[in-house]
Coordinates of C-alpha atoms and ligand atoms in Angstrom, one line a residue:
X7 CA 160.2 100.2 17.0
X8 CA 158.8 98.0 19.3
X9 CA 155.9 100.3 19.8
X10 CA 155.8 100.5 23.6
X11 CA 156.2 97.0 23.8
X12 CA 158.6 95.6 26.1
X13 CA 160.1 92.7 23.4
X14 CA 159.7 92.1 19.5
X15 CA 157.9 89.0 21.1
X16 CA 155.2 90.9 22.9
X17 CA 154.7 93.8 20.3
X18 CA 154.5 90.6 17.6
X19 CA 151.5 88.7 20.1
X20 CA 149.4 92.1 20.2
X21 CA 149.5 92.7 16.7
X22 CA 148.0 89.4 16.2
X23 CA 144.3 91.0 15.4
X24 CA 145.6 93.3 13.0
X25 CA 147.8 90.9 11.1
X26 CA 144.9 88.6 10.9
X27 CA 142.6 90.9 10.2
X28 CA 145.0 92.7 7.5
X29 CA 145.1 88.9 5.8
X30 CA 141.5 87.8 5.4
X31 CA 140.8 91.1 4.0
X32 CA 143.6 90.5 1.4
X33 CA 142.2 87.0 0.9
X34 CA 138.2 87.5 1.0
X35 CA 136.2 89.2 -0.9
X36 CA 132.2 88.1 0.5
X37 CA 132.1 84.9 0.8
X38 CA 134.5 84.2 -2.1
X39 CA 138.2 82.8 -1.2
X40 CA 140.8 85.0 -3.1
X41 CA 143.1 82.9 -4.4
X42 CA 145.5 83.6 -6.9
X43 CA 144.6 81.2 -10.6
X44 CA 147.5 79.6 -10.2
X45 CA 146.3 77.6 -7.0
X46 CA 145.5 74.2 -8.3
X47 CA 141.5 72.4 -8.3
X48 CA 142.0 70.1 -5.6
X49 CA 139.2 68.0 -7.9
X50 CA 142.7 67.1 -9.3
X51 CA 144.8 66.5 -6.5
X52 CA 144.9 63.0 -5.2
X53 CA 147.4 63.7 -2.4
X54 CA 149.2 66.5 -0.7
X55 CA 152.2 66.4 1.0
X56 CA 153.1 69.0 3.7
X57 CA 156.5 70.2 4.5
X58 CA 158.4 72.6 7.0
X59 CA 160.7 72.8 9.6
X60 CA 159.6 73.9 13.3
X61 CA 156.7 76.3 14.3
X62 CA 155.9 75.9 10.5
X63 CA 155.6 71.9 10.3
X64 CA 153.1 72.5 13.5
X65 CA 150.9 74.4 11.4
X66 CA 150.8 71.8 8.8
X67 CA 150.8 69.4 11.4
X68 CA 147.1 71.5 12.4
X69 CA 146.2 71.6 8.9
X70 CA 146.5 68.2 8.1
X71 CA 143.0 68.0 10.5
X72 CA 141.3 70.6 8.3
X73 CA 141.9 69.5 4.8
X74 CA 141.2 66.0 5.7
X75 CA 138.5 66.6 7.4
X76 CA 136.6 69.2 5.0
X77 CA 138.3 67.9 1.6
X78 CA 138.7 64.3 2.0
X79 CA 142.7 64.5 0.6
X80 CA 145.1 62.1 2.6
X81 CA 147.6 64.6 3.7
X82 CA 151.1 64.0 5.0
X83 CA 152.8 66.0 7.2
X84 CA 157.1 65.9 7.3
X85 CA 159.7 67.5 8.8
X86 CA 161.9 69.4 5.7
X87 CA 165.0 67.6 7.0
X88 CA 163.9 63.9 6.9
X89 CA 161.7 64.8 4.2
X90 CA 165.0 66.1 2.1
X91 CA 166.3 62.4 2.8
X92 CA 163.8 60.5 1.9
X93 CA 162.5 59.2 -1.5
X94 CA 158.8 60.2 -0.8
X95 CA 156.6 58.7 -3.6
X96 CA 154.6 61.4 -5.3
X97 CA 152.7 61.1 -8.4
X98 CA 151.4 63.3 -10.9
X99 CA 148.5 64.7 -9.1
X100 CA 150.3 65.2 -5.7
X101 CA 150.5 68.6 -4.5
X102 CA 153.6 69.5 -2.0
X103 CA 152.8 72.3 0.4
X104 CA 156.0 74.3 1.8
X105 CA 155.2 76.8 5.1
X106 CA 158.0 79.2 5.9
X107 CA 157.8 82.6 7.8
X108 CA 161.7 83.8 6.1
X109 CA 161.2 81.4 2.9
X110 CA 164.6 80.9 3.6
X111 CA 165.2 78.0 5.3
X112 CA 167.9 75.5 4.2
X113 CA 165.8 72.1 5.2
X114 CA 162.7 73.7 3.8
X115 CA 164.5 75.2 0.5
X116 CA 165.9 71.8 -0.2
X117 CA 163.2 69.4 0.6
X118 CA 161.6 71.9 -2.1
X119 CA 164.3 71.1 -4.4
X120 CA 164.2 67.6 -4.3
X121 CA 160.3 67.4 -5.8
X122 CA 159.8 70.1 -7.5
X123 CA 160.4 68.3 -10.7
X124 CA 158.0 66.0 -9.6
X125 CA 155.0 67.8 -7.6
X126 CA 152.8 71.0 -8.3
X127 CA 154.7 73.4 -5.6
X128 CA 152.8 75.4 -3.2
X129 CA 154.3 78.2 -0.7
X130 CA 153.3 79.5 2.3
X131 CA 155.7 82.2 3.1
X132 CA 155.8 85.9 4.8
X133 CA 158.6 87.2 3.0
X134 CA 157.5 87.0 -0.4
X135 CA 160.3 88.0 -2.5
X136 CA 162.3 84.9 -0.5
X137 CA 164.0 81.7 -2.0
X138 CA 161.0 79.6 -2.2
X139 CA 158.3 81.7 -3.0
X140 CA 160.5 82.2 -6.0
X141 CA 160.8 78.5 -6.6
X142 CA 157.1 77.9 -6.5
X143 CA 154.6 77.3 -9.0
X144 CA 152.1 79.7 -6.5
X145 CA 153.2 81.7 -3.5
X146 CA 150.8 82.7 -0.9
X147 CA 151.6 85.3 1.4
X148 CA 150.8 85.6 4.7
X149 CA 151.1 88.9 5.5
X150 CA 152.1 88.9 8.9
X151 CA 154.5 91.6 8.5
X152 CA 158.2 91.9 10.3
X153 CA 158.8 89.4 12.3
X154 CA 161.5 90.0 14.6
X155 CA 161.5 87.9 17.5
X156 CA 163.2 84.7 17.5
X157 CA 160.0 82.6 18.3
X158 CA 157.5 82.9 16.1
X159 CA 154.4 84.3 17.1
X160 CA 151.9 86.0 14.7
X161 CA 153.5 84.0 11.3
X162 CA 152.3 81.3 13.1
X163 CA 148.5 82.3 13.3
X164 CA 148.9 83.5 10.0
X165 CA 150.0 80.7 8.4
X166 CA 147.5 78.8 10.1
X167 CA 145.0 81.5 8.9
X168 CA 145.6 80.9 5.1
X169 CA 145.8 76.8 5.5
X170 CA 142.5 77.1 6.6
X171 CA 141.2 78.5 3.8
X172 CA 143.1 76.4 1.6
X173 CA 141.0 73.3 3.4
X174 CA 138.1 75.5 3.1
X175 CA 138.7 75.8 -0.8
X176 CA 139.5 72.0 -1.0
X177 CA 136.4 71.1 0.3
X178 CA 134.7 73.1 -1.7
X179 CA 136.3 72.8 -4.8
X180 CA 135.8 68.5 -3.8
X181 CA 132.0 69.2 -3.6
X182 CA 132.5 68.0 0.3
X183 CA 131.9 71.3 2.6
X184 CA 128.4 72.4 2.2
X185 CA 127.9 76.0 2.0
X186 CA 126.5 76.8 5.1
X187 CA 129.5 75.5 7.0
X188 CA 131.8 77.5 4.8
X189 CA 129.6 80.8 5.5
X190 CA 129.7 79.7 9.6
X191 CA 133.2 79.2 9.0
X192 CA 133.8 82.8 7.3
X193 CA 131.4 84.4 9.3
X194 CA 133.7 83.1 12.8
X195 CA 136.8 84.0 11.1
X196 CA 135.7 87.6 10.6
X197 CA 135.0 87.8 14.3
X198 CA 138.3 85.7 14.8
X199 CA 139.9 89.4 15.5
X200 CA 138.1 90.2 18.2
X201 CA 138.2 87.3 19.9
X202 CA 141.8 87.4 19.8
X203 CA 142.2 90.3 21.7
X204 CA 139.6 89.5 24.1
X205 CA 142.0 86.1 24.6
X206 CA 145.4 88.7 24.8
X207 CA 143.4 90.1 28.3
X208 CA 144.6 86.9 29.9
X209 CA 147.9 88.0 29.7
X210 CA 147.8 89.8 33.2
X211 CA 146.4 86.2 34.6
X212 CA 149.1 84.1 33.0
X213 CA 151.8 86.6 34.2
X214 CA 150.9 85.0 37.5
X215 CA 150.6 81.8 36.5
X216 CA 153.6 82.2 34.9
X217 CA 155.7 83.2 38.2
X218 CA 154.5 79.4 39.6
X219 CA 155.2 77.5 36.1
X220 CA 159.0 79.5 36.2
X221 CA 159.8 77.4 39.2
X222 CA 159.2 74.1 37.4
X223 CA 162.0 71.9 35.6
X224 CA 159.8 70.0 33.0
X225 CA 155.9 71.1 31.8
X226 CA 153.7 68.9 29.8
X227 CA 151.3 70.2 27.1
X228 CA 148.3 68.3 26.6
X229 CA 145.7 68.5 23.4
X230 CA 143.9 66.1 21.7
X231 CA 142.5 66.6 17.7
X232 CA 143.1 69.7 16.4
X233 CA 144.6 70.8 19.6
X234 CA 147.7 68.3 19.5
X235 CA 150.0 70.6 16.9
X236 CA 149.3 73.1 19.7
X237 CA 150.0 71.3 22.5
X238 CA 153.4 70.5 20.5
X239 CA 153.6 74.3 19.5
X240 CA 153.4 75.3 23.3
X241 CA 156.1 73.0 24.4
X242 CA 158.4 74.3 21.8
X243 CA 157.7 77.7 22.0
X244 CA 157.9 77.2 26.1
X245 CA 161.3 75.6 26.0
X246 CA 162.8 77.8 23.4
X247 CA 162.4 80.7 25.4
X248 CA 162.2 79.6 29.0
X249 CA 164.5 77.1 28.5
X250 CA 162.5 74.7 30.9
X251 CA 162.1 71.2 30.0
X252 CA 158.7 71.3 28.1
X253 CA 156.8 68.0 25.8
X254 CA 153.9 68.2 24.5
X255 CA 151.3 65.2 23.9
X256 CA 148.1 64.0 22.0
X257 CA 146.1 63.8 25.7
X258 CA 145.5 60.0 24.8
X259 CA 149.2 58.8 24.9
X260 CA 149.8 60.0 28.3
X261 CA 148.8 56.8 29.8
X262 CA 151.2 55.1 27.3
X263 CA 154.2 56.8 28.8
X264 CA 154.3 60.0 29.9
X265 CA 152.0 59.9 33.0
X266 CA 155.1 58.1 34.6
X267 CA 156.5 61.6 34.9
X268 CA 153.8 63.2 36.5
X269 CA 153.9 64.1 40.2
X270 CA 153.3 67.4 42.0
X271 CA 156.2 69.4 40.4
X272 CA 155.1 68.9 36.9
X273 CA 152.7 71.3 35.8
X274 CA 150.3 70.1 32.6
X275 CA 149.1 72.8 30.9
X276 CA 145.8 71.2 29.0
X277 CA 144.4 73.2 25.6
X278 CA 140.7 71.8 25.9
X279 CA 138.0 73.6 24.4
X280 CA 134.5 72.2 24.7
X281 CA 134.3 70.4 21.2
X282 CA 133.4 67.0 20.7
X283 CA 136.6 65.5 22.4
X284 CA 136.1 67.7 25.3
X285 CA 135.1 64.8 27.5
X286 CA 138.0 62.7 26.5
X287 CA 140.4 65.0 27.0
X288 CA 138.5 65.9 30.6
X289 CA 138.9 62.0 31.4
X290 CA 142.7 62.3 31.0
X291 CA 142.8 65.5 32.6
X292 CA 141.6 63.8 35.9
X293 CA 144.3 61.0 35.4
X294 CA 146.8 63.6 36.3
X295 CA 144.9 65.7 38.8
X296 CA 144.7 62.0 40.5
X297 CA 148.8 62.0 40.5
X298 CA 148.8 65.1 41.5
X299 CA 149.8 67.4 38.5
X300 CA 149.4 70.6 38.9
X301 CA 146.6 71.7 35.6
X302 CA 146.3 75.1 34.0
X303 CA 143.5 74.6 31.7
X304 CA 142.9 76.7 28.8
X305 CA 139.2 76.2 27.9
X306 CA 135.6 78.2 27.3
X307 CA 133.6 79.1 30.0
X308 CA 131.3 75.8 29.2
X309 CA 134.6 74.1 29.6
X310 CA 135.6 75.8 32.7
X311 CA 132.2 75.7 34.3
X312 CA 132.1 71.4 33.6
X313 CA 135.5 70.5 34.7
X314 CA 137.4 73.4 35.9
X315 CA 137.2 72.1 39.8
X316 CA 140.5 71.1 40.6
X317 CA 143.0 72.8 38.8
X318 CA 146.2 75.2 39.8
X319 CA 144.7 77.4 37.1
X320 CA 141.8 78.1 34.9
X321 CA 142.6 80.5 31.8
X322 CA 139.5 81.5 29.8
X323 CA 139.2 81.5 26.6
X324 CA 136.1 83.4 24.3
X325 CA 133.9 81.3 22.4
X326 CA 134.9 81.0 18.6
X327 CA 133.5 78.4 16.2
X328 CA 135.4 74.7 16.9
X329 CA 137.4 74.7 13.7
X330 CA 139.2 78.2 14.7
X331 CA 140.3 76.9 18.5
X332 CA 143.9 76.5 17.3
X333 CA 144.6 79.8 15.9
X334 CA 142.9 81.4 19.1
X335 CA 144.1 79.2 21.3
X336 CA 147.8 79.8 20.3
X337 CA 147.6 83.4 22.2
X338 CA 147.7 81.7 25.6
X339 CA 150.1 79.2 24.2
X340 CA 152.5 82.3 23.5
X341 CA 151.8 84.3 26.8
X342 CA 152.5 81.6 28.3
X343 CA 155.7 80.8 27.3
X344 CA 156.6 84.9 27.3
X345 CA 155.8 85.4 30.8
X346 CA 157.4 82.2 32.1
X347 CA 160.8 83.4 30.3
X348 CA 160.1 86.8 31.6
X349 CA 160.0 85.3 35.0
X350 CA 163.6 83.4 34.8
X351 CA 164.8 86.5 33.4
X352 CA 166.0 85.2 29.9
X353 CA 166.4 86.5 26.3
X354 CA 163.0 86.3 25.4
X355 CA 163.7 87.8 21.9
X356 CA 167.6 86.7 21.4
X357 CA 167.2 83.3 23.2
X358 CA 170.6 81.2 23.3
X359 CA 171.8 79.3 20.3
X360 CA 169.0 80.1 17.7
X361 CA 169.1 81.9 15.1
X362 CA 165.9 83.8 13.3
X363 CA 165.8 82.4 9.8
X364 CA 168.2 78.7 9.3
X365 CA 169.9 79.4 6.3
X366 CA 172.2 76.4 7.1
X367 CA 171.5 72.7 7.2
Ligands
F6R72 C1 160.0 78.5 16.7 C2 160.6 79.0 15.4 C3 161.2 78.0 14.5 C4 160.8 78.3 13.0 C5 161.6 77.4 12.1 C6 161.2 77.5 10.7 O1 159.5 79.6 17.4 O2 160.5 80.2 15.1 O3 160.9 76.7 14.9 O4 159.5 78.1 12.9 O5 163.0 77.6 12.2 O6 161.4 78.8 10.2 P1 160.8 79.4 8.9 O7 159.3 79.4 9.1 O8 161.4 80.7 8.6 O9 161.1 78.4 7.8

């Protein structure tokens, strides 16, 4: 059952190029995004709302940079259990976005609840006969199969897989994202697969990273842009498993806090590929190395050539188009955090006091 893998957790991270590659064949056909009719023109939709709890609000959280970006539509991200609580204004051409591997849980389900008399409801679910795909005006799967393993792994990639292409279809349904960059954009994705399992041959290398990072009592993710939900993603996903103190950080606030912290026993494990805010994100790189943090850097081999001098580690990442770093980049993100737990010797698939789906408040 967990086909020669070692843990749910591990079979779930290799299957990552099949799951993805089993989704954008369900969702393109050419260069045409599949979408069932009931998925709104975002011509219409003045504002989108995104909602989630955990792993899932991180993807939204990464979202939010795409559709933005390519559609122009102010979106806000919340967390399902202040969003539940609140009295969020929406009006009439608001659409509320819901992303939840089971579809079951509680936060999620209610925040659902409390607008769906009021905002066009759209899912983003893996189990799609759950609660709220049920409750939704449209459903999209993400068809990322069993997930077993407490942390989730390939949902995640998945879900970020089909927000992307709901950005890609805002923007173009907005007139905003010219063609070409949509067919770039398509064209990476179908090599997106590949990639990934060229990035899950690291794992031997971050094994042995891994046995130094074990050792530590806090970590620090860094990631700036696109890469902050990740950063955020690899500190949770680190902590819930390893049970080592783990934050991450948009790379710019360090110096507003955080660098306090930083000494020799912290590691700082920095997602930079080389994008426009490499350099940035370099600059405040070099503002820990001069503390004397410890850096694993997770970058390209442009990124590792320019600015790899210096740290602990330097894990290497393939070349994929900018927009697609997160969803690649979240591989060494989840080795990372499996091989460190693997290290200490914990539950990496049952870790204490979490349960798989949150069916409770
Ligand atoms: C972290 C993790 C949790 C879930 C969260 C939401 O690895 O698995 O943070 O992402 O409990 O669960 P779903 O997506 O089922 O609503």
């Amino acid at each position: 059952e967990k086909g020669g893998h070692k843990h749910f957790m591990a079979k779930e991270i290799a299957e990552q190029p099949t799951v993805l590659s089993d989704a954008l064949s369900h969702y393109l056909s050419g260069d045409t995004i599949d979408l069932p009719d009931a998925v709104p023109d975002f011509a219409t939709i003045d504002r989108i709302v995104m909602v989630a709890c955990g792993t899932a609000y991180l993807a939204c959280a990464t979202a939010k940079y795409w559709i933005e970006r390519m559609a122009g539509i102010p979106v806000e991200v919340d967390i399902a259990s202040e969003f539940r609580y609140r009295e969020p204004p929406i009006g009439p051409n608001t659409l509320a976005i819901f992303v939840s591997q089971s579809g079951e849980t509680a936060d999620t389900l209610a925040a659902l609840r409390h607008v769906a008399e009021k905002a066009q409801i759209l899912s983003v679910v893996n189990v799609a006969e759950s609660s709220i795909a049920r409750e939704s005006d449209v459903a999209l799967p993400i068809l990322a199969g069993a997930e077993i393993g407490v942390a989730s792994t390939k949902a995640f990639t998945c879900q970020l897989l089909v927000l992307l292409l709901l950005a890609l279809r805002a923007g173009t349904d907005r007139g905003r994202l010219a063609p070409e960059t949509l067919a770039e954009t398509l064209e990476g994705l179908r090599t997106l697969p590949g990639r990934m399992n060229q990035a899950l041959q690291t794992s031997d290398r971050i094994a042995k990273v891994a046995r130094k990072l074990a050792e530590a009592d806090d970590i620090l993710f860094l990631g700036r842009g696109q890469m902050y939900p990740l950063a955020l993603e690899g500190a949770l996903k680190l902590k819930e498993i390893s049970y080592i103190h783990a934050e991450g950080y948009a790379s710019g606030e360090l110096k507003h806090g955080p660098i306090a912290l930083v000494d020799r026993t912290v590691p700082v494990i920095v997602m930079a590929p080389h994008d426009a805010l490499f350099d940035k994100t370099v600059s405040n790189m070099q503002e820990v190395m001069a503390r004397g943090g410890q850096i694993v850097f997770v970058t390209n081999s442009t990124g590792a050539a320019e600015a790899g001098d210096g740290a602990m580690a330097v894990i290497e990442m393939p070349d994929v188009p900018d927009v697609l770093a997160p969803i690649l980049y979240a591989v060494p993100a989840q080795l990372l955090a499996y091989h460190t737990a693997i290290a200490k010797g914990t539950d990496v698939d049952q870790p204490r006091n979490l349960a798989k789906s949150v069916t409770v408040e």
